[in-house]
CSV table of C-alpha atoms and ligand atoms in Angstrom, one decimal:
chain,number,residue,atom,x,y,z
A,1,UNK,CA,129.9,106.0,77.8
A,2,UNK,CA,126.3,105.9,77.9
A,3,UNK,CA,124.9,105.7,74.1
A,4,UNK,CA,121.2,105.3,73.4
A,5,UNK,CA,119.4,104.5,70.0
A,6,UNK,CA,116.7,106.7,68.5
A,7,UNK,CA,115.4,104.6,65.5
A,8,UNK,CA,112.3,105.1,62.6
A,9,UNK,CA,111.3,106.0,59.4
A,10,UNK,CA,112.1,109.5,59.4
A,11,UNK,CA,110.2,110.1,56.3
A,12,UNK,CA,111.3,112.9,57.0
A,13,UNK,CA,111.8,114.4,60.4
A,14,UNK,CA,109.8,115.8,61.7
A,15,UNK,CA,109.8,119.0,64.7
A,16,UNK,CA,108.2,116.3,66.9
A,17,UNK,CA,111.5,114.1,66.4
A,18,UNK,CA,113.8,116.8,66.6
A,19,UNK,CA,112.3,117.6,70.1
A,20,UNK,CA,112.3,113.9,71.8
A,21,UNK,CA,115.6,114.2,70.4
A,22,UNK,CA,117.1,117.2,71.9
A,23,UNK,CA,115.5,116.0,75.1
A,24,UNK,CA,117.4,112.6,75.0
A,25,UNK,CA,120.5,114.3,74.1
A,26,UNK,CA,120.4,115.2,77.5
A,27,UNK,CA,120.4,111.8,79.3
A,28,UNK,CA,122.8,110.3,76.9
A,29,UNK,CA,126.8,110.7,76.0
A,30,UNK,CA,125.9,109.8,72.3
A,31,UNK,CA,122.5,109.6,70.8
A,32,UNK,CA,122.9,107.9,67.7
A,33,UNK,CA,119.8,108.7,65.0
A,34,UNK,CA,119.2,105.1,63.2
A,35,UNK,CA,117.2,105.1,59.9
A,36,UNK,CA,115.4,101.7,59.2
A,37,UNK,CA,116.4,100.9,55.6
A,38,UNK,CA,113.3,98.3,55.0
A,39,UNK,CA,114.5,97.1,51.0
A,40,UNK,CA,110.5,96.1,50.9
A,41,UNK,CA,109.3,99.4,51.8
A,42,UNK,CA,109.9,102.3,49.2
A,43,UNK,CA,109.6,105.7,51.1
A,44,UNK,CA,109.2,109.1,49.9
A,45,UNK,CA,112.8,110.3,50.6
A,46,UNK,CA,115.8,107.5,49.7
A,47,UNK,CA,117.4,106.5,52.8
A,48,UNK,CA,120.7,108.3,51.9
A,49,UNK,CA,118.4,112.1,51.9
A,50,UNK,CA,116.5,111.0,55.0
A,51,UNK,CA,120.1,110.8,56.7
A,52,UNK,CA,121.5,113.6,55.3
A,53,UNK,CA,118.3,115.8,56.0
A,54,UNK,CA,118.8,114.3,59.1
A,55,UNK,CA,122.1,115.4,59.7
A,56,UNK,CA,121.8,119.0,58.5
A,57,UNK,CA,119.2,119.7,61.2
A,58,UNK,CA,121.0,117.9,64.3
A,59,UNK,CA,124.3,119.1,63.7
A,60,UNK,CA,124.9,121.9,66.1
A,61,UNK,CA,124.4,118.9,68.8
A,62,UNK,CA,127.7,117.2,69.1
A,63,UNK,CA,125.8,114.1,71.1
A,64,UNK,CA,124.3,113.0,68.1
A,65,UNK,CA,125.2,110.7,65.2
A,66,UNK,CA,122.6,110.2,62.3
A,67,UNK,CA,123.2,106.5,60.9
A,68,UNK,CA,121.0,103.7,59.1
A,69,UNK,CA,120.7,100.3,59.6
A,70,UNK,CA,118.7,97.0,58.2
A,71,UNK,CA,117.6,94.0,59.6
A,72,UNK,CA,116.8,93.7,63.6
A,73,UNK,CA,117.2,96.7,65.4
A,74,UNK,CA,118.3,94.9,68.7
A,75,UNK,CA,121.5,93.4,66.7
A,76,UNK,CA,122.0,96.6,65.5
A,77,UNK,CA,121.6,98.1,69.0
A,78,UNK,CA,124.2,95.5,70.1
A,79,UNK,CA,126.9,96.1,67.8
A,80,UNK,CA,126.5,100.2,68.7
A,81,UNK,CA,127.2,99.2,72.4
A,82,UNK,CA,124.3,101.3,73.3
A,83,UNK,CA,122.4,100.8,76.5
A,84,UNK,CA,118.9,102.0,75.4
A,85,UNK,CA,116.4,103.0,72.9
A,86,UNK,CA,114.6,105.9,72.4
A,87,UNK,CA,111.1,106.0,71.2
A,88,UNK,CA,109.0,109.0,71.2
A,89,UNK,CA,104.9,109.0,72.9
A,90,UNK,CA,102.4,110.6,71.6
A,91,UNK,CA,99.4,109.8,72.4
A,92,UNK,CA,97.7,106.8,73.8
A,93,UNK,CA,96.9,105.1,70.1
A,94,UNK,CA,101.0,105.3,69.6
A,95,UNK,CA,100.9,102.6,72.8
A,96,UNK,CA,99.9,99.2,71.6
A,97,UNK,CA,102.5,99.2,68.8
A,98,UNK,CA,105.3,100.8,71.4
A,99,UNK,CA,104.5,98.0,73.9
A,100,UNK,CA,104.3,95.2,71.8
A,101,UNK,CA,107.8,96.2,70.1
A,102,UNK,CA,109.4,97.4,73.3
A,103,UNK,CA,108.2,93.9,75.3
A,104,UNK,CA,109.9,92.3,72.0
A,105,UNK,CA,113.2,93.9,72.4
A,106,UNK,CA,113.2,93.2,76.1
A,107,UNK,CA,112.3,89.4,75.0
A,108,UNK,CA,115.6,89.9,72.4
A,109,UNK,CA,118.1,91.5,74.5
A,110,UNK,CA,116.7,92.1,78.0
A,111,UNK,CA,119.8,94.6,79.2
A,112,UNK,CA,119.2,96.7,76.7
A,113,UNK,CA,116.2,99.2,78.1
A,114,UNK,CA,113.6,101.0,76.0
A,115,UNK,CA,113.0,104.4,77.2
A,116,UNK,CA,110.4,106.4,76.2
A,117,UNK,CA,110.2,110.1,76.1
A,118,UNK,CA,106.6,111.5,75.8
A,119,UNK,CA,106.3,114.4,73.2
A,120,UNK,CA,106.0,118.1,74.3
A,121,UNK,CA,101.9,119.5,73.7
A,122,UNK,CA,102.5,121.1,70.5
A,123,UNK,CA,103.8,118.0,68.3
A,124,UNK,CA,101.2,115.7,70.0
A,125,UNK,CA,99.4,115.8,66.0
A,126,UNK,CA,102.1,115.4,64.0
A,127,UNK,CA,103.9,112.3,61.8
A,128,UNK,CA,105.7,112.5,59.0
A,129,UNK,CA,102.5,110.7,57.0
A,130,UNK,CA,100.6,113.5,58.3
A,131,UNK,CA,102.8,116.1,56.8
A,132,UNK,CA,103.0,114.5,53.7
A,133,UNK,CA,99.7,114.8,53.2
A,134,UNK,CA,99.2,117.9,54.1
A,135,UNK,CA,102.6,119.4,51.4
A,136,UNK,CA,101.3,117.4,48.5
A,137,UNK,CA,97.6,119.2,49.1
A,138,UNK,CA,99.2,122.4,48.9
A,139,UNK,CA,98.6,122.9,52.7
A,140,UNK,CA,100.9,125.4,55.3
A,141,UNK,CA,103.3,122.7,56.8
A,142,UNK,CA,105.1,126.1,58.7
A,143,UNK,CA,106.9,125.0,62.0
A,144,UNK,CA,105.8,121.4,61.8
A,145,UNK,CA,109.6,120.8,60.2
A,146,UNK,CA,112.8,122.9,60.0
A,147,UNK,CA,112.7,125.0,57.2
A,148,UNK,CA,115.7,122.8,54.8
A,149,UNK,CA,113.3,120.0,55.8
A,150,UNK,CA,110.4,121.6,54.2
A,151,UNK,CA,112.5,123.2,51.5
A,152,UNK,CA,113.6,119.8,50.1
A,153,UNK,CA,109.6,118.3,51.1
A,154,UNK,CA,108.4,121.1,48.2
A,155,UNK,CA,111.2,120.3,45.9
A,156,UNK,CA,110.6,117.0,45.6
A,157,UNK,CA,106.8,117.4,45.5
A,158,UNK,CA,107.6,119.7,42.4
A,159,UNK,CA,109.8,117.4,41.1
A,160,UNK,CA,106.9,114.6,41.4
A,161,UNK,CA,104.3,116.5,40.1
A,162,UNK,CA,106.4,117.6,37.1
A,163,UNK,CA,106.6,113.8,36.0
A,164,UNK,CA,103.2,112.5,36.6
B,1,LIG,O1,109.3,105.4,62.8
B,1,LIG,P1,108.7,104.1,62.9
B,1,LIG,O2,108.4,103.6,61.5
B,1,LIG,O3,107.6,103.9,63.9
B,1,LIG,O4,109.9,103.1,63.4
B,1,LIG,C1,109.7,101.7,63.5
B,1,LIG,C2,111.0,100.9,63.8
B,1,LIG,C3,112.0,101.2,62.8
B,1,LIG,C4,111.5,101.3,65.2
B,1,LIG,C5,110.6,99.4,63.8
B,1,LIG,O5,109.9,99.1,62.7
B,1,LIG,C6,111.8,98.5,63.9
B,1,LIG,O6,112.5,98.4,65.0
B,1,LIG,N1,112.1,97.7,62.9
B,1,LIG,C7,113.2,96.8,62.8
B,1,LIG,C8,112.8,95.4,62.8
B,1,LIG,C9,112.8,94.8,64.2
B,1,LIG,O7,113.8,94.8,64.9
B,1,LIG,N2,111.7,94.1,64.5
B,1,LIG,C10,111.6,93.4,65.8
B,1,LIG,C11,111.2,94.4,67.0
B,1,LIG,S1,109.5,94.7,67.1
């Protein structure tokens, strides 16, 4: 069984994630979605919604699992069995960091290969930071994340702006 290992933020998914995803669906038996829980790094959706956003917009693909995990990816990538990790490309300022972390993983666990799948023209511009930004301002975030995405993105910038 090939498995590979799609891991980030996911703060939150994003259209661009949901595309490298579907795409590596394809070269994979199971595709498992892992969430960083960082305990250091407070995020704008808890881990637990980021998964379960997560999983209410991959589940018509039976390939993929949505999990989260802490610590060193590569030990986590180990105990998963899987054979590879997924990171998405956008463009060429996304390069540096990839490199740098995907010559680290080789260094870690050298059998386990990091393949990257470059993202399709239209989500070239996005991030999750980026969308962010642009729903707290009040901006059109429309077809830059599935609609029960952006539904909970405006509830809980309500919610936020309710208590400040
Ligand atoms: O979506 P992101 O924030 O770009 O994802 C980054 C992520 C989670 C893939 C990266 O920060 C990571 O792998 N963190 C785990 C810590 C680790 O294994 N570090 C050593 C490898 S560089």
């Amino acid at each position: 069984m090939r498995i590979g290992v799609y891991p980030g933020s996911f703060d939150p998914v994003t259209n661009g994630h949901l595309d490298i995803l579907e795409r590596a669906s394809k070269l994979f038996d199971q595709i498992i979605v892992a969430v960083i829980h960082n305990p250091q790094k407070k995020g704008f959706f808890s881990i637990e919604e980021r998964v379960e956003l997560l999983q209410k917009v991959t589940r018509h693909n039976p390939r993929v699992l949505v999990d989260s995990f802490t610590g060193l990816l590569m030990d986590y990538v180990v105990k998963q069995k899987a054979q590879a990790i997924v990171r998405g490309l956008r463009a060429v300022s996304d390069f540096d960091y990839e490199m740098q972390m995907a010559l680290m993983n080789n260094k870690l666990c050298p059998s386990v290969e990091t393949i990257f799948i470059v993202s399709s023209p239209q989500y070239i511009y996005i991030s999750s930071t980026k969308i962010k930004e642009v729903a707290m301002l009040g901006g059109c975030i429309d077809g830059l994340v599935p609609p029960y995405v952006e539904h909970k993105l405006l509830e809980k910038i309500q919610v936020r702006k309710g208590t400040d």
